[in-house]
Each structure stands twice: as structure tokens, then as C-alpha cells.
PDB file of C-alpha atoms and ligand atoms in Angstrom:
ATOM      1  CA  UNK A   1     212.831 161.102 166.101  1.00 38.00           C
ATOM      2  CA  UNK A   2     211.101 164.133 167.248  1.00 43.00           C
ATOM      3  CA  UNK A   3     208.020 163.878 169.248  1.00 57.00           C
ATOM      4  CA  UNK A   4     204.558 165.609 169.221  1.00 58.00           C
ATOM      5  CA  UNK A   5     203.705 168.487 170.291  1.00 57.00           C
ATOM      6  CA  UNK A   6     200.635 168.795 172.130  1.00 57.00           C
ATOM      7  CA  UNK A   7     199.165 170.469 170.204  1.00 51.00           C
ATOM      8  CA  UNK A   8     199.552 167.586 166.963  1.00 52.00           C
ATOM      9  CA  UNK A   9     198.029 165.699 168.896  1.00 57.00           C
ATOM     10  CA  UNK A  10     195.586 166.989 169.443  1.00 51.00           C
ATOM     11  CA  UNK A  11     194.996 167.437 166.007  1.00 45.00           C
ATOM     12  CA  UNK A  12     195.867 163.962 164.907  1.00 49.00           C
ATOM     13  CA  UNK A  13     194.585 161.307 167.902  1.00 51.00           C
ATOM     14  CA  UNK A  14     190.590 164.044 166.900  1.00 44.00           C
ATOM     15  CA  UNK A  15     191.116 163.939 163.380  1.00 39.00           C
ATOM     16  CA  UNK A  16     191.211 167.557 161.303  1.00 34.00           C
ATOM     17  CA  UNK A  17     191.743 171.176 162.675  1.00 32.00           C
ATOM     18  CA  UNK A  18     187.921 171.987 162.040  1.00 32.00           C
ATOM     19  CA  UNK A  19     186.835 169.680 164.955  1.00 35.00           C
ATOM     20  CA  UNK A  20     190.127 170.687 166.810  1.00 36.00           C
ATOM     21  CA  UNK A  21     189.760 169.219 170.612  1.00 43.00           C
ATOM     22  CA  UNK A  22     186.751 168.313 171.279  1.00 39.00           C
ATOM     23  CA  UNK A  23     184.507 165.307 171.888  1.00 39.00           C
ATOM     24  CA  UNK A  24     183.837 164.746 168.744  1.00 41.00           C
ATOM     25  CA  UNK A  25     180.380 162.316 168.004  1.00 42.00           C
ATOM     26  CA  UNK A  26     179.073 159.907 165.581  1.00 45.00           C
ATOM     27  CA  UNK A  27     181.981 161.444 163.325  1.00 50.00           C
ATOM     28  CA  UNK A  28     181.509 159.012 160.274  1.00 51.00           C
ATOM     29  CA  UNK A  29     184.669 157.174 157.968  1.00 51.00           C
ATOM     30  CA  UNK A  30     183.655 154.716 155.377  1.00 48.00           C
ATOM     31  CA  UNK A  31     186.624 151.705 154.809  1.00 49.00           C
ATOM     32  CA  UNK A  32     185.437 150.099 151.885  1.00 45.00           C
ATOM     33  CA  UNK A  33     188.704 148.057 150.498  1.00 47.00           C
ATOM     34  CA  UNK A  34     187.895 144.743 151.596  1.00 42.00           C
ATOM     35  CA  UNK A  35     187.344 144.014 148.044  1.00 44.00           C
ATOM     36  CA  UNK A  36     183.970 141.717 147.804  1.00 45.00           C
ATOM     37  CA  UNK A  37     181.442 144.555 149.190  1.00 46.00           C
ATOM     38  CA  UNK A  38     177.563 143.525 146.642  1.00 61.00           C
ATOM     39  CA  UNK A  39     176.068 146.387 148.292  1.00 80.00           C
ATOM     40  CA  UNK A  40     175.538 145.264 151.781  1.00 94.00           C
ATOM     41  CA  UNK A  41     177.080 147.492 154.485  1.00 97.00           C
ATOM     42  CA  UNK A  42     177.919 146.456 158.393  1.00 98.00           C
ATOM     43  CA  UNK A  43     178.758 150.167 160.719  1.00 98.00           C
ATOM     44  CA  UNK A  44     181.594 149.670 163.075  1.00 98.00           C
ATOM     45  CA  UNK A  45     181.352 151.595 166.081  1.00 98.00           C
ATOM     46  CA  UNK A  46     184.443 152.718 167.855  1.00 98.00           C
ATOM     47  CA  UNK A  47     186.158 155.242 170.397  1.00 98.00           C
ATOM     48  CA  UNK A  48     188.690 156.164 168.254  1.00 98.00           C
ATOM     49  CA  UNK A  49     191.398 157.862 170.420  1.00 97.00           C
ATOM     50  CA  UNK A  50     193.223 154.777 170.707  1.00 97.00           C
ATOM     51  CA  UNK A  51     196.282 153.830 169.556  1.00 97.00           C
ATOM     52  CA  UNK A  52     197.159 150.966 168.249  1.00 97.00           C
ATOM     53  CA  UNK A  53     193.704 149.411 168.651  1.00 98.00           C
ATOM     54  CA  UNK A  54     191.658 152.243 166.708  1.00 98.00           C
ATOM     55  CA  UNK A  55     192.643 155.861 166.272  1.00 98.00           C
ATOM     56  CA  UNK A  56     192.571 159.317 163.635  1.00 97.00           C
ATOM     57  CA  UNK A  57     195.846 159.458 160.805  1.00 96.00           C
ATOM     58  CA  UNK A  58     196.070 161.330 158.018  1.00 93.00           C
ATOM     59  CA  UNK A  59     196.642 158.991 154.816  1.00 91.00           C
ATOM     60  CA  UNK A  60     197.455 160.755 151.413  1.00 92.00           C
ATOM     61  CA  UNK A  61     196.292 164.276 152.876  1.00 94.00           C
ATOM     62  CA  UNK A  62     193.244 162.879 154.280  1.00 96.00           C
ATOM     63  CA  UNK A  63     191.834 162.223 157.863  1.00 96.00           C
ATOM     64  CA  UNK A  64     191.423 158.263 158.541  1.00 97.00           C
ATOM     65  CA  UNK A  65     190.090 155.815 161.409  1.00 98.00           C
ATOM     66  CA  UNK A  66     193.508 153.385 161.347  1.00 98.00           C
ATOM     67  CA  UNK A  67     194.123 150.762 163.919  1.00 98.00           C
ATOM     68  CA  UNK A  68     194.254 147.124 164.758  1.00 98.00           C
ATOM     69  CA  UNK A  69     190.873 146.762 165.553  1.00 98.00           C
ATOM     70  CA  UNK A  70     190.046 148.151 162.601  1.00 98.00           C
ATOM     71  CA  UNK A  71     191.875 146.014 160.321  1.00 98.00           C
ATOM     72  CA  UNK A  72     190.302 142.934 162.418  1.00 98.00           C
ATOM     73  CA  UNK A  73     186.784 143.930 161.855  1.00 98.00           C
ATOM     74  CA  UNK A  74     187.725 144.375 157.236  1.00 98.00           C
ATOM     75  CA  UNK A  75     188.101 141.004 158.285  1.00 98.00           C
ATOM     76  CA  UNK A  76     184.927 140.608 159.877  1.00 98.00           C
ATOM     77  CA  UNK A  77     183.329 142.299 156.853  1.00 98.00           C
ATOM     78  CA  UNK A  78     184.547 140.753 154.323  1.00 97.00           C
ATOM     79  CA  UNK A  79     183.949 137.000 155.628  1.00 97.00           C
ATOM     80  CA  UNK A  80     180.437 138.442 155.260  1.00 97.00           C
ATOM     81  CA  UNK A  81     180.868 140.112 151.749  1.00 97.00           C
ATOM     82  CA  UNK A  82     179.865 143.682 153.152  1.00 97.00           C
ATOM     83  CA  UNK A  83     180.982 147.404 152.898  1.00 97.00           C
ATOM     84  CA  UNK A  84     182.895 148.407 155.962  1.00 98.00           C
ATOM     85  CA  UNK A  85     181.602 151.637 157.430  1.00 98.00           C
ATOM     86  CA  UNK A  86     182.900 152.984 160.600  1.00 98.00           C
ATOM     87  CA  UNK A  87     181.534 155.271 163.498  1.00 98.00           C
ATOM     88  CA  UNK A  88     183.481 156.950 165.443  1.00 98.00           C
ATOM     89  CA  UNK A  89     182.142 158.673 169.542  1.00 98.00           C
ATOM     90  CA  UNK A  90     183.257 159.085 172.497  1.00 97.00           C
ATOM     91  CA  UNK A  91     182.937 155.231 174.476  1.00 98.00           C
ATOM     92  CA  UNK A  92     180.999 155.563 176.885  1.00 97.00           C
ATOM     93  CA  UNK A  93     177.853 156.406 173.783  1.00 98.00           C
ATOM     94  CA  UNK A  94     179.194 152.846 172.474  1.00 98.00           C
ATOM     95  CA  UNK A  95     176.955 149.884 174.025  1.00 98.00           C
ATOM     96  CA  UNK A  96     173.721 152.493 173.147  1.00 97.00           C
ATOM     97  CA  UNK A  97     174.045 152.565 169.725  1.00 98.00           C
ATOM     98  CA  UNK A  98     174.526 149.128 169.408  1.00 97.00           C
ATOM     99  CA  UNK A  99     171.159 148.365 171.400  1.00 96.00           C
ATOM    100  CA  UNK A 100     169.615 150.485 170.012  1.00 97.00           C
ATOM    101  CA  UNK A 101     171.088 149.412 166.635  1.00 96.00           C
ATOM    102  CA  UNK A 102     172.633 152.291 164.981  1.00 97.00           C
ATOM    103  CA  UNK A 103     175.846 150.309 165.118  1.00 98.00           C
ATOM    104  CA  UNK A 104     176.308 146.298 164.112  1.00 98.00           C
ATOM    105  CA  UNK A 105     179.237 145.952 165.974  1.00 98.00           C
ATOM    106  CA  UNK A 106     181.320 147.593 168.337  1.00 98.00           C
ATOM    107  CA  UNK A 107     185.110 146.668 168.828  1.00 98.00           C
ATOM    108  CA  UNK A 108     187.060 149.587 171.063  1.00 98.00           C
ATOM    109  CA  UNK A 109     189.659 147.306 172.282  1.00 98.00           C
ATOM    110  CA  UNK A 110     186.730 146.827 175.287  1.00 98.00           C
ATOM    111  CA  UNK A 111     187.147 144.338 178.021  1.00 97.00           C
ATOM    112  CA  UNK A 112     183.743 141.680 178.178  1.00 96.00           C
ATOM    113  CA  UNK A 113     183.023 142.468 181.646  1.00 93.00           C
ATOM    114  CA  UNK A 114     179.687 140.940 183.874  1.00 93.00           C
ATOM    115  CA  UNK A 115     178.120 144.674 183.951  1.00 95.00           C
ATOM    116  CA  UNK A 116     178.536 144.926 180.100  1.00 97.00           C
ATOM    117  CA  UNK A 117     178.126 141.520 179.330  1.00 97.00           C
ATOM    118  CA  UNK A 118     174.115 142.211 180.612  1.00 97.00           C
ATOM    119  CA  UNK A 119     173.433 144.775 178.110  1.00 97.00           C
ATOM    120  CA  UNK A 120     175.805 143.079 174.963  1.00 98.00           C
ATOM    121  CA  UNK A 121     176.534 139.768 174.174  1.00 98.00           C
ATOM    122  CA  UNK A 122     180.392 139.424 173.019  1.00 98.00           C
ATOM    123  CA  UNK A 123     182.678 137.460 171.105  1.00 98.00           C
ATOM    124  CA  UNK A 124     185.305 135.203 171.887  1.00 97.00           C
ATOM    125  CA  UNK A 125     188.565 137.304 173.099  1.00 96.00           C
ATOM    126  CA  UNK A 126     191.119 138.831 170.345  1.00 97.00           C
ATOM    127  CA  UNK A 127     193.790 140.082 172.526  1.00 96.00           C
ATOM    128  CA  UNK A 128     194.693 140.966 175.827  1.00 94.00           C
ATOM    129  CA  UNK A 129     196.611 143.498 177.574  1.00 93.00           C
ATOM    130  CA  UNK A 130     197.671 144.847 180.970  1.00 93.00           C
ATOM    131  CA  UNK A 131     196.721 147.844 182.469  1.00 96.00           C
ATOM    132  CA  UNK A 132     199.572 150.669 183.222  1.00 97.00           C
ATOM    133  CA  UNK A 133     199.400 154.344 184.739  1.00 98.00           C
ATOM    134  CA  UNK A 134     200.628 157.433 182.969  1.00 98.00           C
ATOM    135  CA  UNK A 135     202.267 160.226 184.465  1.00 98.00           C
ATOM    136  CA  UNK A 136     204.462 163.228 183.632  1.00 98.00           C
ATOM    137  CA  UNK A 137     207.703 162.338 183.459  1.00 98.00           C
ATOM    138  CA  UNK A 138     208.966 164.391 186.318  1.00 97.00           C
ATOM    139  CA  UNK A 139     206.678 163.369 188.436  1.00 97.00           C
ATOM    140  CA  UNK A 140     208.062 159.018 187.812  1.00 97.00           C
ATOM    141  CA  UNK A 141     209.490 158.526 190.775  1.00 97.00           C
ATOM    142  CA  UNK A 142     206.777 159.633 193.149  1.00 97.00           C
ATOM    143  CA  UNK A 143     204.471 156.636 191.521  1.00 98.00           C
ATOM    144  CA  UNK A 144     206.743 153.820 191.430  1.00 98.00           C
ATOM    145  CA  UNK A 145     203.394 151.692 193.321  1.00 97.00           C
ATOM    146  CA  UNK A 146     199.816 152.119 193.600  1.00 97.00           C
ATOM    147  CA  UNK A 147     199.222 153.410 197.557  1.00 97.00           C
ATOM    148  CA  UNK A 148     201.642 156.261 196.456  1.00 98.00           C
ATOM    149  CA  UNK A 149     198.235 157.253 194.099  1.00 98.00           C
ATOM    150  CA  UNK A 150     196.410 157.898 197.099  1.00 98.00           C
ATOM    151  CA  UNK A 151     194.633 161.390 196.746  1.00 97.00           C
ATOM    152  CA  UNK A 152     195.863 161.695 193.403  1.00 98.00           C
ATOM    153  CA  UNK A 153     194.199 163.257 190.898  1.00 98.00           C
ATOM    154  CA  UNK A 154     193.967 160.896 188.102  1.00 98.00           C
ATOM    155  CA  UNK A 155     191.699 160.837 184.780  1.00 98.00           C
ATOM    156  CA  UNK A 156     190.551 157.972 182.964  1.00 98.00           C
ATOM    157  CA  UNK A 157     187.508 157.588 180.198  1.00 97.00           C
ATOM    158  CA  UNK A 158     183.742 158.100 181.144  1.00 97.00           C
ATOM    159  CA  UNK A 159     182.692 154.245 181.116  1.00 97.00           C
ATOM    160  CA  UNK A 160     185.729 152.189 181.057  1.00 97.00           C
ATOM    161  CA  UNK A 161     186.822 149.471 183.266  1.00 96.00           C
ATOM    162  CA  UNK A 162     190.256 151.868 184.291  1.00 97.00           C
ATOM    163  CA  UNK A 163     187.629 154.495 185.350  1.00 97.00           C
ATOM    164  CA  UNK A 164     186.264 150.815 187.810  1.00 96.00           C
ATOM    165  CA  UNK A 165     190.206 150.601 188.703  1.00 96.00           C
ATOM    166  CA  UNK A 166     190.695 154.407 189.627  1.00 98.00           C
ATOM    167  CA  UNK A 167     187.627 153.654 191.924  1.00 97.00           C
ATOM    168  CA  UNK A 168     189.386 151.643 194.817  1.00 96.00           C
ATOM    169  CA  UNK A 169     192.346 153.628 195.139  1.00 97.00           C
ATOM    170  CA  UNK A 170     191.508 155.893 198.358  1.00 98.00           C
ATOM    171  CA  UNK A 171     190.862 159.393 198.928  1.00 98.00           C
ATOM    172  CA  UNK A 172     192.247 159.375 194.468  1.00 98.00           C
ATOM    173  CA  UNK A 173     190.187 162.688 193.019  1.00 98.00           C
ATOM    174  CA  UNK A 174     189.020 161.053 189.515  1.00 98.00           C
ATOM    175  CA  UNK A 175     188.069 162.886 185.970  1.00 98.00           C
ATOM    176  CA  UNK A 176     185.862 161.372 183.713  1.00 97.00           C
ATOM    177  CA  UNK A 177     186.529 162.098 180.299  1.00 97.00           C
ATOM    178  CA  UNK A 178     184.984 161.887 176.678  1.00 96.00           C
ATOM    179  CA  UNK A 179     188.446 161.297 175.304  1.00 96.00           C
ATOM    180  CA  UNK A 180     191.759 159.635 176.001  1.00 96.00           C
ATOM    181  CA  UNK A 181     192.840 162.510 173.901  1.00 95.00           C
ATOM    182  CA  UNK A 182     191.454 164.957 176.598  1.00 96.00           C
ATOM    183  CA  UNK A 183     192.871 163.210 179.445  1.00 96.00           C
ATOM    184  CA  UNK A 184     196.428 163.464 177.652  1.00 97.00           C
ATOM    185  CA  UNK A 185     195.929 166.921 177.669  1.00 96.00           C
ATOM    186  CA  UNK A 186     194.935 167.159 181.295  1.00 97.00           C
ATOM    187  CA  UNK A 187     198.254 165.334 182.402  1.00 97.00           C
ATOM    188  CA  UNK A 188     200.512 167.558 180.307  1.00 96.00           C
ATOM    189  CA  UNK A 189     198.772 170.984 181.852  1.00 96.00           C
ATOM    190  CA  UNK A 190     199.795 169.371 185.518  1.00 97.00           C
ATOM    191  CA  UNK A 191     195.366 169.462 185.847  1.00 97.00           C
ATOM    192  CA  UNK A 192     195.142 165.806 186.775  1.00 98.00           C
ATOM    193  CA  UNK A 193     198.412 163.849 188.176  1.00 98.00           C
ATOM    194  CA  UNK A 194     197.707 160.951 186.682  1.00 98.00           C
ATOM    195  CA  UNK A 195     196.198 158.080 184.104  1.00 98.00           C
ATOM    196  CA  UNK A 196     195.159 154.467 184.083  1.00 98.00           C
ATOM    197  CA  UNK A 197     195.255 153.266 180.691  1.00 96.00           C
ATOM    198  CA  UNK A 198     195.746 149.768 179.329  1.00 95.00           C
ATOM    199  CA  UNK A 199     200.083 149.681 178.428  1.00 94.00           C
ATOM    200  CA  UNK A 200     200.157 149.644 174.250  1.00 95.00           C
ATOM    201  CA  UNK A 201     198.046 152.665 174.518  1.00 96.00           C
ATOM    202  CA  UNK A 202     200.520 154.582 177.077  1.00 97.00           C
ATOM    203  CA  UNK A 203     202.967 153.266 175.408  1.00 96.00           C
ATOM    204  CA  UNK A 204     202.197 154.815 172.164  1.00 95.00           C
ATOM    205  CA  UNK A 205     201.257 158.157 173.835  1.00 96.00           C
ATOM    206  CA  UNK A 206     204.673 158.148 175.633  1.00 96.00           C
ATOM    207  CA  UNK A 207     206.148 157.653 172.402  1.00 94.00           C
ATOM    208  CA  UNK A 208     204.728 160.238 170.470  1.00 92.00           C
ATOM    209  CA  UNK A 209     204.219 162.829 173.607  1.00 93.00           C
ATOM    210  CA  UNK A 210     207.236 165.099 175.118  1.00 94.00           C
ATOM    211  CA  UNK A 211     207.276 165.096 178.385  1.00 96.00           C
ATOM    212  CA  UNK A 212     205.301 161.774 179.125  1.00 97.00           C
ATOM    213  CA  UNK A 213     206.244 158.452 181.224  1.00 98.00           C
ATOM    214  CA  UNK A 214     205.209 154.727 182.295  1.00 98.00           C
ATOM    215  CA  UNK A 215     204.805 155.275 186.136  1.00 98.00           C
ATOM    216  CA  UNK A 216     206.286 151.058 187.909  1.00 98.00           C
ATOM    217  CA  UNK A 217     203.280 151.683 189.586  1.00 97.00           C
ATOM    218  CA  UNK A 218     200.674 148.602 188.227  1.00 96.00           C
ATOM    219  CA  UNK A 219     197.094 148.224 188.264  1.00 95.00           C
ATOM    220  CA  UNK A 220     195.670 144.819 190.072  1.00 88.00           C
ATOM    221  CA  UNK A 221     193.195 143.827 187.470  1.00 88.00           C
ATOM    222  CA  UNK A 222     192.220 140.495 185.915  1.00 83.00           C
ATOM    223  CA  UNK A 223     191.950 141.220 182.559  1.00 75.00           C
ATOM    224  CA  UNK A 224     189.879 139.199 180.106  1.00 76.00           C
ATOM    225  CA  UNK A 225     191.192 139.672 176.985  1.00 92.00           C
ATOM    226  CA  UNK A 226     189.308 142.692 174.124  1.00 97.00           C
ATOM    227  CA  UNK A 227     185.864 141.293 172.386  1.00 98.00           C
ATOM    228  CA  UNK A 228     183.569 142.506 169.988  1.00 98.00           C
ATOM    229  CA  UNK A 229     180.037 143.442 170.785  1.00 98.00           C
ATOM    230  CA  UNK A 230     177.001 142.696 169.474  1.00 98.00           C
ATOM    231  CA  UNK A 231     172.799 143.143 169.922  1.00 98.00           C
ATOM    232  CA  UNK A 232     171.981 141.301 172.812  1.00 97.00           C
ATOM    233  CA  UNK A 233     170.623 137.627 170.851  1.00 97.00           C
ATOM    234  CA  UNK A 234     172.321 138.100 168.281  1.00 97.00           C
ATOM    235  CA  UNK A 235     173.546 134.589 167.714  1.00 97.00           C
ATOM    236  CA  UNK A 236     174.277 135.184 163.749  1.00 97.00           C
ATOM    237  CA  UNK A 237     176.351 137.982 163.700  1.00 98.00           C
ATOM    238  CA  UNK A 238     178.522 136.208 167.229  1.00 98.00           C
ATOM    239  CA  UNK A 239     178.976 133.010 165.435  1.00 98.00           C
ATOM    240  CA  UNK A 240     180.385 134.532 162.373  1.00 98.00           C
ATOM    241  CA  UNK A 241     182.418 136.589 163.966  1.00 98.00           C
ATOM    242  CA  UNK A 242     183.817 134.372 166.082  1.00 98.00           C
ATOM    243  CA  UNK A 243     184.754 132.178 162.682  1.00 98.00           C
ATOM    244  CA  UNK A 244     186.399 135.497 161.208  1.00 98.00           C
ATOM    245  CA  UNK A 245     188.835 135.476 164.658  1.00 98.00           C
ATOM    246  CA  UNK A 246     189.024 132.238 164.361  1.00 98.00           C
ATOM    247  CA  UNK A 247     190.907 131.684 160.945  1.00 98.00           C
ATOM    248  CA  UNK A 248     192.260 135.136 162.174  1.00 98.00           C
ATOM    249  CA  UNK A 249     194.383 132.905 164.910  1.00 97.00           C
ATOM    250  CA  UNK A 250     194.992 130.064 163.020  1.00 97.00           C
ATOM    251  CA  UNK A 251     197.142 132.363 159.706  1.00 97.00           C
ATOM    252  CA  UNK A 252     198.496 134.090 163.412  1.00 97.00           C
ATOM    253  CA  UNK A 253     197.014 137.995 160.736  1.00 98.00           C
ATOM    254  CA  UNK A 254     196.386 139.629 165.235  1.00 97.00           C
ATOM    255  CA  UNK A 255     200.275 139.843 166.390  1.00 95.00           C
ATOM    256  CA  UNK A 256     200.506 141.616 162.505  1.00 97.00           C
ATOM    257  CA  UNK A 257     197.701 144.012 163.232  1.00 98.00           C
ATOM    258  CA  UNK A 258     199.125 144.312 166.431  1.00 96.00           C
ATOM    259  CA  UNK A 259     202.759 144.921 164.985  1.00 95.00           C
ATOM    260  CA  UNK A 260     201.449 147.539 162.034  1.00 97.00           C
ATOM    261  CA  UNK A 261     199.667 149.661 163.978  1.00 97.00           C
ATOM    262  CA  UNK A 262     201.700 150.057 166.726  1.00 94.00           C
ATOM    263  CA  UNK A 263     204.404 151.465 164.456  1.00 93.00           C
ATOM    264  CA  UNK A 264     201.478 153.561 162.152  1.00 94.00           C
ATOM    265  CA  UNK A 265     200.644 155.256 165.834  1.00 94.00           C
ATOM    266  CA  UNK A 266     204.065 156.729 166.062  1.00 88.00           C
ATOM    267  CA  UNK A 267     204.581 157.116 162.216  1.00 84.00           C
ATOM    268  CA  UNK A 268     204.930 160.512 160.252  1.00 74.00           C
TER     269      UNK A 268
HETATM  270  N1  LIG B   1     189.225 148.508 177.534  1.00 68.29           N
HETATM  271  C1  LIG B   1     188.787 148.895 178.422  1.00 68.29           C
HETATM  272  C2  LIG B   1     187.276 149.203 178.304  1.00 68.29           C
HETATM  273  O1  LIG B   1     186.687 148.324 177.986  1.00 68.29           O
HETATM  274  C3  LIG B   1     189.229 150.365 178.244  1.00 68.29           C
HETATM  275  C4  LIG B   1     189.215 151.256 176.088  1.00 68.29           C
HETATM  276  C5  LIG B   1     188.937 151.872 175.500  1.00 68.29           C
HETATM  277  N2  LIG B   1     188.714 152.393 174.635  1.00 68.29           N
HETATM  278  C6  LIG B   1     189.008 153.241 173.242  1.00 68.29           C
HETATM  279  N3  LIG B   1     188.815 153.052 172.010  1.00 68.29           N
HETATM  280  N4  LIG B   1     188.399 153.921 173.970  1.00 68.29           N
HETATM  281  O2  LIG B   1     186.562 149.597 179.536  1.00 68.29           O
END
């Protein structure tokens, strides 16, 4: 299988040629195949740089935001009889957009950590994953333990828990970036030595981009899983979302969505 070149990654993962590889804010896409919409729209905030959770993909010549978070969000919208609208932005902007009511809910592989719980409310968690360290394949043997990352330059997404993990590594030089695609480019061009990200995301990039590998070093982080964020106090919406998540769990749909999105993330 031919892997993507770095330029292709840039184009595929951040969207179209015109927007290129820079940060994009409030890129909008409508997902309207839930059938029973009655004029009501529910707006999802996400950071679509995170395959297989949410990412850009050309589908029939059109740039779409896909991934298993998006599939779950479609189900949430369908259960509410609403049309789903997806707003793409940098990860660090999500909680503010939620609090100000510009988006109704957030799904972005988001860990419901204690600091965020002060700002917004979360659903039950719907999936769990471990952390991983991504390096250039040629350097894989250098990074067998977390100690070996001491003093290294590490790229992380700004505002993510990975940024917090990186801060616990003595002497680490941390580069915070808005989009994970940009971190991958920095790794590729030797501007950072390593990056920390969720394992499914790491696997997806390593499969798609030449010259990257997952190191043996494993960050020690007690994972709470991922949850859907809503504006603080919006109990009605959390209850509604939890109902949909319960249904999807019972129907074993979440594992199915994860498997499908993982295939989609590595397909042409
Ligand atoms: N789970 C991590 C966090 O909550 C990273 C999430 C990044 N998500 C994204 N769509 N880029 O901080």
C-alpha cells in the first residue's frame, strides 16, 4: 500500500487546497442524513484533525468531516429529531464556544478532566483509549522509555491533556500547536522529536504517513475515557445524550463506528 506523502496529509486532513495547512476556524459542514429532521438544528463543535474520531475526508469529490464521534453525534441528533451541523475549529476554542452557546455540544475525543468539569458538563464516557508517543521511525530505538524523552522537543495540541502530560517530562521543550496535522509536519521536518497523542490517532497517522512510528515509551496517564461536553447546567441535553449513548452501547454500535472510522481513516 502506498502511503500518503506529507503534502497529501496536509490536504486530506485539513481540508481543501485553498485553506491549505494553516489553522482553520469555524469551518462549517452540514451533515443532514439523519432523515427525520423537522427544522430543528443542533450544532456540534469539534476539532477535525483527529482520525479516526473526526477528520476531513474527500467523499465523492466533496470535503466532509467524518469519524466515529461524528457518527455518534448523528445518532444524538437523530434521536432528537434534529439536523446536525458540524463546526470545525481548533481544539482550544471548543469549551469557550460551548459556554457562549455558539455550539450546542462538543465531541472531540475530549477527556472529561477535572479542570474542564468546572467549565462545562459532560455526558457519561463513551470510549476509552491509551496514550502513545509518535516519533520518526529512524529514531524509534531512542525512545524506549519516558525517561528517554527528557530534554526532547515535544509537539502537542494546545489545550489538550497531552500538553499537561508533556509538562511532566523534565526538560522537555514543548511546542503547542492548534492542529495535530501541524505537529505531524513538525515531526516530519525535524522541528520536534516526538509527539504525544491518543493511541488510535497515533496509529492512524503512522499508517498514513511515511517515516513515522509509535515509540515503546508509554505516557502514564489515568484515562477517564471520552465524553460529550454541553454547556454548564444543561441537564436536559446531557440526559438526552446519555440515553442515546446507552442505546448505542446496548446495540454495540460504538465499536462498530470505531472500526468503520478506522478503516475510512486509512482508505484512499
Ligand atoms: N483527549 C485529549 C484531550 O481531551 C485530546 C483530544 C484532542 N481532540 C481533537 N479532536 N484534536 O485533551
